[in-house]
Amino acid sequence: MTYRVHIRVVPRAGLLDPQGQAVEHALAVLGFEGAGDVRVGRAIELAIDAASPEAAEAAARKMCERLLANPVTEDFSLAVEG
Amino acid sequence: MVRVAVVRFPGSNCDWDAYHAAENAGAEARFVWHRDTDLQQADVVILPGGFSYGDYLRSGAIARFSPVMQAVQKHAAAGGAVLGICNGFQILCEAHLLPGALVRNDRLTFVSRPVWVRVERTDTFCTSAYARDTEMRIPVAHGDGCYVADDDTLRLLEAEGRVVLRYTRGENPNGSVADIAGVSNAAGNIVGFMPHPERYADPLTGSDVGAGFFRSIAGWIPGGATRSIP
C-alpha cells in the first residue's frame, strides 16, 4: 500500500529564525495586527510504500532523522494520510 | 611532501583556488571527484567552498552522503586531517564530523567581503604557521554562515579551546554565536571555518595573509606533531 506522508520541518524553538522575524515584520508593516512568533520552515510531501500506516510513519521518521531535518537546529512533525 | 586531496562536488567553486594555494605552499595537490572513494593516499583532505548540490534541502546536507564522504569519514577516524572551508564546513557539520550547524545569516543577505578574524587555535595541521591570536582580514562569501550549537556544546568548545577562528573587531558578518567563525574536533585533525583563506593566499588576488593556512598544511607531519614554517 502507498501512503502519502506530510512532513513539517521548522527551526527549533529558541533558535534564532531570521526568516520568521522578517516575515513577522512584513506582516506588521502590512497591518496584520497580532501575528507573532512566526517560524519559517519547510514542508516535504512524499509517498511511501509500506505494509501499514505505522510502518510508513516509522520509515518517514527515519528519513527525517537521517536527512530531511537537521537534529541540531530543526524539529519535525509528520502525518500519514489514509 | 604532504599530499592534499581537494574534493569536488557538483557545485564546488573554490576547488581550483584551494588546489592552487596548496601547491603554492609546497604541498602536492590533486582533485578527487565526489563519486570516488579513493582519496589517493592523501594526508590532508580539503572540502572546498561552493554550493554543493545547489544547497538543496540545507547547505551540505546532500553532499554529506556522497560516496567520497564515506572515505573522508574513515580518513578522519584514522586521524587523517580534514579541512572544510565555507561549504566544506557546512558539510562537516552536516556529517557530524564537527559539532553545531550553519544556518541562514541573521540579516538574510548573502555576505561577500573581507572580514577580520582571529586565529585562536594554532596547534592544528592548518593553523600552525600562525602565532596565537593573529588577526587578519580575509574574505567570507556565504548565505548560510550563522554558526549555532547548543549551550553544552558551546561550553565544551570554549573550555577545550576548539574555536579555531573567531570574528573580531565587531565584524561578525552573520550572527554566529560567540562570533565563532570556525571550530575543530577535540583532536584538532578536523577543522572547519567559513572564511576563505585560499582567496587571500597569493598577492595576485590582493593579499596573501591566508597563505599561512596552506603553509601549515604543507609543513604538517602526518601522525606527528605540528611544526610551523615561517
Short mmCIF file of C-alpha atoms in Angstrom, two decimals:
data_model
loop_
_atom_site.label_atom_id
_atom_site.label_comp_id
_atom_site.label_asym_id
_atom_site.label_seq_id
_atom_site.Cartn_x
_atom_site.Cartn_y
_atom_site.Cartn_z
CA MET A 1 0.00 0.00 0.00
CA THR A 2 1.17 3.52 -0.75
CA TYR A 3 0.84 6.16 1.93
CA ARG A 4 1.12 9.88 1.47
CA VAL A 5 3.26 11.44 4.19
CA HIS A 6 3.26 15.12 5.09
CA ILE A 7 6.39 16.30 6.86
CA ARG A 8 6.90 19.69 8.53
CA VAL A 9 10.36 20.85 9.42
CA VAL A 10 10.72 24.02 11.49
CA PRO A 11 13.61 25.79 13.20
CA ARG A 12 13.93 24.59 16.77
CA ALA A 13 12.12 26.78 19.30
CA GLY A 14 14.51 29.23 20.90
CA LEU A 15 16.80 29.23 17.89
CA LEU A 16 17.13 32.47 16.00
CA ASP A 17 14.90 32.34 12.92
CA PRO A 18 15.75 35.38 10.80
CA GLN A 19 13.29 34.37 8.08
CA GLY A 20 10.49 34.14 10.62
CA GLN A 21 11.44 37.56 12.02
CA ALA A 22 11.46 39.12 8.54
CA VAL A 23 8.06 37.66 7.74
CA GLU A 24 6.70 38.81 11.10
CA HIS A 25 7.96 42.32 10.39
CA ALA A 26 6.41 42.29 6.90
CA LEU A 27 3.08 41.18 8.30
CA ALA A 28 3.13 44.04 10.82
CA VAL A 29 4.01 46.53 8.06
CA LEU A 30 1.02 45.27 6.06
CA GLY A 31 -1.22 45.97 9.01
CA PHE A 32 -1.85 42.42 10.17
CA GLU A 33 -2.06 43.05 13.89
CA GLY A 34 -1.38 40.43 16.49
CA ALA A 35 0.66 38.00 14.39
CA GLY A 36 3.71 36.90 16.32
CA ASP A 37 6.17 34.07 16.89
CA VAL A 38 6.47 33.42 13.16
CA ARG A 39 8.64 30.45 12.24
CA VAL A 40 9.53 29.65 8.65
CA GLY A 41 10.36 26.06 7.85
CA ARG A 42 9.67 23.69 5.01
CA ALA A 43 7.06 21.17 4.06
CA ILE A 44 8.01 17.89 2.41
CA GLU A 45 5.50 15.51 0.93
CA LEU A 46 6.27 12.03 -0.20
CA ALA A 47 4.72 8.69 -0.97
CA ILE A 48 5.91 5.62 0.89
CA ASP A 49 5.17 2.01 0.05
CA ALA A 50 4.66 0.29 3.37
CA ALA A 51 2.63 -2.51 4.96
CA SER A 52 0.76 -0.23 7.36
CA PRO A 53 0.39 3.44 8.30
CA GLU A 54 2.58 2.73 11.32
CA ALA A 55 5.30 1.30 9.12
CA ALA A 56 5.05 4.31 6.80
CA GLU A 57 5.38 6.65 9.74
CA ALA A 58 8.36 4.77 11.12
CA ALA A 59 10.08 4.94 7.74
CA ALA A 60 9.38 8.65 7.38
CA ARG A 61 10.67 9.28 10.89
CA LYS A 62 13.96 7.61 9.97
CA MET A 63 14.19 9.75 6.83
CA CYS A 64 13.72 12.87 8.92
CA GLU A 65 16.32 11.85 11.46
CA ARG A 66 18.84 10.94 8.79
CA LEU A 67 18.36 13.60 6.13
CA LEU A 68 15.22 15.71 6.00
CA ALA A 69 15.76 17.58 9.28
CA ASN A 70 18.97 18.69 10.94
CA PRO A 71 18.83 17.37 14.50
CA VAL A 72 20.94 20.30 15.70
CA THR A 73 18.69 23.08 14.52
CA GLU A 74 15.32 21.73 13.45
CA ASP A 75 12.28 19.90 14.76
CA PHE A 76 9.97 17.89 12.57
CA SER A 77 6.47 16.53 12.73
CA LEU A 78 4.78 14.15 10.35
CA ALA A 79 1.34 12.97 9.41
CA VAL A 80 0.43 9.90 7.41
CA GLU A 81 -2.60 10.17 5.14
CA GLY A 82 -5.09 7.37 4.70
CA MET B 1 55.75 16.03 0.55
CA VAL B 2 52.30 16.44 2.08
CA ARG B 3 49.57 15.16 -0.22
CA VAL B 4 46.41 17.20 -0.36
CA ALA B 5 43.17 15.96 -1.89
CA VAL B 6 40.69 18.65 -2.88
CA VAL B 7 37.23 17.11 -3.14
CA ARG B 8 34.99 18.33 -5.95
CA PHE B 9 31.25 18.16 -5.56
CA PRO B 10 28.81 19.29 -8.22
CA GLY B 11 28.67 22.98 -7.37
CA SER B 12 32.10 23.33 -5.77
CA ASN B 13 33.62 26.59 -6.97
CA CYS B 14 36.66 27.23 -4.80
CA ASP B 15 38.32 23.94 -5.74
CA TRP B 16 40.95 25.45 -8.01
CA ASP B 17 41.74 28.19 -5.51
CA ALA B 18 42.34 25.63 -2.77
CA TYR B 19 44.39 23.47 -5.14
CA HIS B 20 46.48 26.45 -6.19
CA ALA B 21 47.04 27.65 -2.62
CA ALA B 22 48.11 24.17 -1.51
CA GLU B 23 50.52 23.73 -4.43
CA ASN B 24 51.94 27.23 -3.95
CA ALA B 25 52.64 26.43 -0.31
CA GLY B 26 54.66 23.38 -1.34
CA ALA B 27 52.11 20.59 -0.94
CA GLU B 28 51.24 18.12 -3.67
CA ALA B 29 47.59 18.64 -4.60
CA ARG B 30 45.16 16.54 -6.57
CA PHE B 31 41.42 16.59 -7.16
CA VAL B 32 39.08 13.85 -6.01
CA TRP B 33 35.60 13.60 -7.54
CA HIS B 34 32.70 13.22 -5.13
CA ARG B 35 31.80 9.80 -6.55
CA ASP B 36 35.27 8.45 -5.88
CA THR B 37 36.06 6.60 -2.71
CA ASP B 38 39.81 6.62 -3.21
CA LEU B 39 41.47 9.62 -1.58
CA GLN B 40 44.72 8.78 -3.38
CA GLN B 41 46.71 8.43 -0.18
CA ALA B 42 46.02 11.99 0.83
CA ASP B 43 47.39 13.25 4.12
CA VAL B 44 45.04 16.21 4.13
CA VAL B 45 41.56 16.38 2.60
CA ILE B 46 40.12 19.77 1.75
CA LEU B 47 36.38 20.18 1.23
CA PRO B 48 36.32 23.45 -0.69
CA GLY B 49 33.80 26.24 -0.86
CA GLY B 50 30.90 26.37 -3.26
CA PHE B 51 27.29 25.33 -3.40
CA SER B 52 27.38 21.55 -3.49
CA TYR B 53 24.16 20.16 -4.93
CA GLY B 54 22.79 23.68 -5.17
CA ASP B 55 22.50 23.85 -1.37
CA TYR B 56 19.27 21.89 -1.79
CA LEU B 57 17.46 20.95 1.42
CA ARG B 58 20.20 22.51 3.61
CA SER B 59 23.72 23.60 2.72
CA GLY B 60 25.89 20.49 2.78
CA ALA B 61 23.02 18.11 3.56
CA ILE B 62 23.19 16.19 0.28
CA ALA B 63 26.96 16.30 -0.17
CA ARG B 64 27.29 14.64 3.19
CA PHE B 65 26.03 11.39 1.65
CA SER B 66 28.36 11.46 -1.35
CA PRO B 67 30.44 8.30 -1.77
CA VAL B 68 33.60 10.30 -1.12
CA MET B 69 32.34 11.32 2.31
CA GLN B 70 32.50 7.72 3.49
CA ALA B 71 36.17 7.75 2.62
CA VAL B 72 36.58 11.11 4.34
CA GLN B 73 34.90 9.74 7.49
CA LYS B 74 37.32 6.79 7.51
CA HIS B 75 40.28 9.06 6.85
CA ALA B 76 39.25 11.33 9.74
CA ALA B 77 38.60 8.43 12.09
CA ALA B 78 42.13 7.21 11.43
CA GLY B 79 43.49 10.61 12.46
CA GLY B 80 43.81 12.00 8.94
CA ALA B 81 43.46 15.74 8.53
CA VAL B 82 40.30 17.27 7.07
CA LEU B 83 39.71 20.96 6.39
CA GLY B 84 36.29 22.26 5.39
CA ILE B 85 36.15 25.78 4.01
CA CYS B 86 32.75 27.50 3.85
CA ASN B 87 30.54 24.92 2.12
CA GLY B 88 33.09 22.35 3.30
CA PHE B 89 32.48 23.50 6.90
CA GLN B 90 28.73 23.13 6.33
CA ILE B 91 29.27 19.60 5.01
CA LEU B 92 31.43 18.64 8.01
CA CYS B 93 28.72 19.86 10.40
CA GLU B 94 26.00 18.04 8.47
CA ALA B 95 28.16 14.90 8.60
CA HIS B 96 28.52 15.39 12.38
CA LEU B 97 32.29 15.39 11.99
CA LEU B 98 32.14 18.81 13.64
CA PRO B 99 29.57 19.93 16.22
CA GLY B 100 26.88 22.53 15.61
CA ALA B 101 25.31 23.76 12.40
CA LEU B 102 25.36 26.68 9.99
CA VAL B 103 22.05 28.38 9.39
CA ARG B 104 20.85 31.38 7.41
CA ASN B 105 22.75 34.63 8.07
CA ASP B 106 20.95 36.71 10.68
CA ARG B 107 20.23 39.51 8.20
CA LEU B 108 19.19 37.05 5.49
CA THR B 109 21.56 38.55 2.95
CA PHE B 110 24.46 36.86 1.24
CA VAL B 111 27.64 38.39 2.64
CA SER B 112 30.69 38.65 0.39
CA ARG B 113 33.50 40.80 1.76
CA PRO B 114 36.73 40.56 3.73
CA VAL B 115 36.23 40.49 7.50
CA TRP B 116 38.57 40.48 10.48
CA VAL B 117 39.17 37.15 12.15
CA ARG B 118 41.46 35.98 14.92
CA VAL B 119 43.29 32.64 14.93
CA GLU B 120 42.67 31.16 18.36
CA ARG B 121 43.77 27.57 17.96
CA THR B 122 47.22 27.12 16.43
CA ASP B 123 48.06 23.51 17.25
CA THR B 124 46.22 22.12 14.23
CA PHE B 125 47.50 20.94 10.86
CA CYS B 126 46.16 24.05 9.16
CA THR B 127 46.90 26.85 11.64
CA SER B 128 50.36 26.01 13.00
CA ALA B 129 52.08 28.66 10.87
CA TYR B 130 50.28 31.41 12.77
CA ALA B 131 51.03 32.83 16.18
CA ARG B 132 48.10 32.54 18.55
CA ASP B 133 45.69 35.46 18.36
CA THR B 134 46.95 36.57 14.97
CA GLU B 135 44.35 38.83 13.44
CA MET B 136 43.82 39.05 9.70
CA ARG B 137 41.29 40.25 7.20
CA ILE B 138 40.12 37.51 4.84
CA PRO B 139 37.04 37.15 2.66
CA VAL B 140 33.79 35.48 3.57
CA ALA B 141 31.16 34.69 0.94
CA HIS B 142 28.10 32.88 2.22
CA GLY B 143 24.38 33.00 2.84
CA ASP B 144 24.28 30.24 5.46
CA GLY B 145 27.15 31.10 7.77
CA CYS B 146 25.49 31.69 11.11
CA TYR B 147 27.10 29.16 13.43
CA VAL B 148 24.81 27.71 16.09
CA ALA B 149 25.26 24.99 18.69
CA ASP B 150 23.56 24.06 21.92
CA ASP B 151 24.86 25.54 25.18
CA ASP B 152 26.64 22.37 26.30
CA THR B 153 28.48 22.15 23.00
CA LEU B 154 29.47 25.82 23.18
CA ARG B 155 30.79 25.42 26.70
CA LEU B 156 32.81 22.41 25.61
CA LEU B 157 34.21 24.19 22.54
CA GLU B 158 35.35 27.13 24.63
CA ALA B 159 36.67 25.02 27.52
CA GLU B 160 38.72 22.84 25.18
CA GLY B 161 39.95 25.74 23.10
CA ARG B 162 38.35 24.39 19.94
CA VAL B 163 37.28 27.71 18.46
CA VAL B 164 39.87 27.94 15.66
CA LEU B 165 38.76 31.23 14.13
CA ARG B 166 36.66 33.99 15.65
CA TYR B 167 35.29 37.11 14.03
CA THR B 168 36.80 40.15 15.68
CA ARG B 169 36.76 43.94 15.67
CA GLY B 170 32.97 43.89 15.66
CA GLU B 171 32.90 42.21 12.27
CA ASN B 172 30.60 39.25 12.89
CA PRO B 173 29.01 39.14 9.43
CA ASN B 174 26.29 36.57 10.01
CA GLY B 175 25.14 36.45 13.63
CA SER B 176 27.24 33.44 14.60
CA VAL B 177 27.02 32.66 18.30
CA ALA B 178 30.05 33.91 20.26
CA ASP B 179 31.46 35.31 16.99
CA ILE B 180 32.57 31.80 16.04
CA ALA B 181 33.98 31.60 12.51
CA GLY B 182 35.45 28.11 12.72
CA VAL B 183 35.84 25.15 15.03
CA SER B 184 37.74 21.90 15.32
CA ASN B 185 37.14 18.49 16.77
CA ALA B 186 38.87 17.70 20.07
CA ALA B 187 41.93 16.12 18.46
CA GLY B 188 42.32 19.01 16.06
CA ASN B 189 42.54 16.87 12.92
CA ILE B 190 39.17 18.10 11.67
CA VAL B 191 38.78 21.83 11.15
CA GLY B 192 36.04 23.85 9.51
CA PHE B 193 35.57 27.58 9.05
CA MET B 194 33.57 30.00 6.94
CA PRO B 195 36.28 32.45 5.77
CA HIS B 196 38.17 31.74 2.55
CA PRO B 197 41.94 31.92 3.10
CA GLU B 198 42.50 30.40 -0.35
CA ARG B 199 41.21 33.66 -1.83
CA TYR B 200 43.88 35.61 0.05
CA ALA B 201 46.78 33.22 -0.42
CA ASP B 202 48.51 34.96 -3.31
CA PRO B 203 49.39 38.66 -3.73
CA LEU B 204 47.80 38.32 -7.17
CA THR B 205 44.34 38.42 -5.55
CA GLY B 206 45.09 41.37 -3.31
CA SER B 207 46.53 39.75 -0.20
CA ASP B 208 48.33 36.64 0.91
CA VAL B 209 47.55 36.78 4.63
CA GLY B 210 45.68 33.48 4.27
CA ALA B 211 48.65 31.62 2.80
CA GLY B 212 49.70 30.56 6.29
CA PHE B 213 46.86 28.03 6.43
CA PHE B 214 48.35 26.30 3.42
CA ARG B 215 51.93 26.66 4.65
CA SER B 216 50.73 24.95 7.84
CA ILE B 217 49.29 22.13 5.76
CA ALA B 218 52.41 21.81 3.60
CA GLY B 219 54.56 21.63 6.71
CA TRP B 220 52.35 19.22 8.58
CA ILE B 221 53.87 15.94 9.62
CA PRO B 222 51.10 13.34 9.33
CA GLY B 223 50.70 11.43 12.54
CA GLY B 224 53.31 13.57 14.24
CA ALA B 225 53.45 16.87 15.99
CA THR B 226 52.75 20.01 14.04
CA ARG B 227 55.63 22.24 13.14
CA SER B 228 55.41 25.70 11.78
CA ILE B 229 57.04 27.02 8.69
CA PRO B 230 57.67 30.73 8.92
#
